[in-house]
Amino acid sequence: MNKTYITKSPEETEKLGEKLAKSAKAGDIFCLSGDLGTGKTAFAKGFAKGLEITEHITSPTFTIINEYSGRLKLYHFDVYRLEDEEELYGIGADEYFYGEGVCLIEWAELVKEAIPESAVWINIEKDLEKGENYRKIEVRL
């Protein structure tokens, strides 16, 4: 099932992330894809709020994964710098995928072969012709 949302500000993108996270449960995997600057980190900040996480959320570009505690643990991945799926397995991704928390994976399309089929895919696109902050966000369940 696909659902499409339109947001017109980083705050709206954040609120959508928060809304989706409120129904998240342990073992869920959410995969974020989109070009640089589309709002993946804004979405992630809202997602963390939806999990009742109060810590400051940053993209784990150089650390690959950040862990946060809230209603559920959040395992926030940024796999942009990984070479391939094997590297993802090398950092113990399976333990996170099948653990007690929720995974949010930025740039997941780069390691899609390693992602369990049950994952929710979220694609964020910008359209500058419709405005600097216009985002089309497609959620595939």
XYZ file of C-alpha atoms in Angstrom:
141
model
C 0.000 0.000 0.000
C 1.328 3.442 -0.934
C 0.422 6.747 0.641
C 1.650 10.119 -0.634
C 2.054 13.231 1.505
C 2.969 16.783 0.521
C 4.871 18.971 2.972
C 5.765 22.613 2.433
C 8.235 23.256 5.245
C 10.852 21.383 7.263
C 8.456 21.600 10.222
C 5.708 19.816 8.257
C 8.197 17.121 7.210
C 9.195 16.728 10.861
C 5.535 16.455 11.933
C 4.949 13.705 9.358
C 7.893 11.753 10.787
C 6.448 12.201 14.271
C 3.027 10.975 13.142
C 4.431 7.837 11.507
C 6.600 6.986 14.524
C 3.680 7.097 16.947
C 2.410 3.800 15.537
C 5.878 2.189 15.311
C 6.532 -0.974 17.253
C 9.619 -2.981 18.191
C 11.173 -4.641 15.168
C 9.866 -2.112 12.640
C 12.277 -0.895 9.974
C 11.788 2.397 8.144
C 13.960 3.117 5.108
C 14.489 6.714 3.994
C 15.591 7.563 0.493
C 15.997 10.865 -1.279
C 18.675 13.166 -2.624
C 20.875 15.339 -0.432
C 18.880 18.153 1.115
C 15.446 16.612 0.709
C 14.667 16.527 4.418
C 15.676 13.073 5.625
C 17.173 14.510 8.815
C 14.108 16.714 9.452
C 11.962 13.602 9.054
C 14.273 11.694 11.441
C 13.991 14.437 14.081
C 10.214 14.204 13.972
C 10.368 10.415 13.987
C 12.395 10.563 17.197
C 9.798 12.883 18.761
C 7.118 10.338 17.878
C 9.100 7.769 19.858
C 9.262 10.204 22.808
C 13.003 10.756 22.420
C 14.153 14.079 23.854
C 17.813 13.952 22.790
C 19.096 16.123 19.924
C 18.994 14.090 16.703
C 21.791 14.353 14.161
C 22.483 12.376 11.031
C 25.022 9.643 11.847
C 26.969 10.224 8.610
C 30.378 9.392 10.068
C 29.355 7.040 12.873
C 26.956 5.007 10.653
C 24.535 4.448 13.554
C 23.259 6.438 16.518
C 21.158 4.909 19.284
C 18.517 6.806 21.228
C 16.156 5.793 24.026
C 12.489 6.743 24.276
C 9.208 4.825 24.210
C 11.259 2.412 22.105
C 14.946 2.420 21.233
C 15.710 4.122 17.929
C 18.576 2.843 15.818
C 19.245 5.661 13.349
C 21.469 4.534 10.478
C 23.134 6.582 7.740
C 24.582 4.083 5.284
C 25.772 6.618 2.690
C 29.440 5.826 3.338
C 29.120 2.035 3.257
C 30.586 0.210 0.276
C 28.001 -2.575 0.128
C 25.589 -4.816 2.034
C 28.449 -6.856 3.491
C 29.678 -3.804 5.362
C 26.207 -3.357 6.818
C 26.235 -6.945 8.065
C 29.735 -6.304 9.442
C 28.408 -3.676 11.837
C 25.825 -6.122 13.169
C 22.769 -4.799 11.344
C 20.876 -8.068 11.866
C 20.964 -7.535 15.623
C 19.357 -4.141 15.149
C 16.860 -5.312 12.498
C 15.538 -8.068 14.731
C 16.048 -6.336 18.061
C 13.771 -4.585 20.510
C 13.918 -1.170 18.880
C 12.954 0.590 15.673
C 15.396 1.096 12.795
C 15.411 4.248 10.692
C 17.853 3.914 7.795
C 18.898 6.906 5.689
C 20.147 6.091 2.167
C 18.680 2.590 2.507
C 18.455 2.187 -1.278
C 22.260 1.762 -1.296
C 21.954 -1.498 0.672
C 18.456 -2.578 -0.353
C 19.443 -6.238 -0.759
C 20.190 -6.388 2.971
C 16.904 -4.837 4.084
C 14.172 -7.224 5.287
C 11.079 -7.366 3.076
C 8.863 -6.145 5.917
C 10.499 -2.696 5.870
C 8.499 0.467 5.225
C 10.082 2.528 2.435
C 9.816 6.314 2.521
C 10.969 8.311 -0.491
C 11.333 12.081 -0.218
C 11.496 14.211 -3.368
C 11.776 17.953 -3.727
C 10.320 19.976 -6.583
C 11.879 23.437 -6.715
C 9.335 24.557 -9.312
C 6.665 24.194 -6.612
C 8.725 25.934 -3.948
C 12.009 25.647 -2.097
C 10.465 23.629 0.754
C 7.950 21.578 -1.261
C 8.367 17.849 -0.607
C 6.497 14.861 -1.995
C 6.846 11.997 0.469
C 5.758 8.540 -0.631
C 5.332 5.875 2.034
C 5.275 2.255 0.820
C 4.042 -0.205 3.419
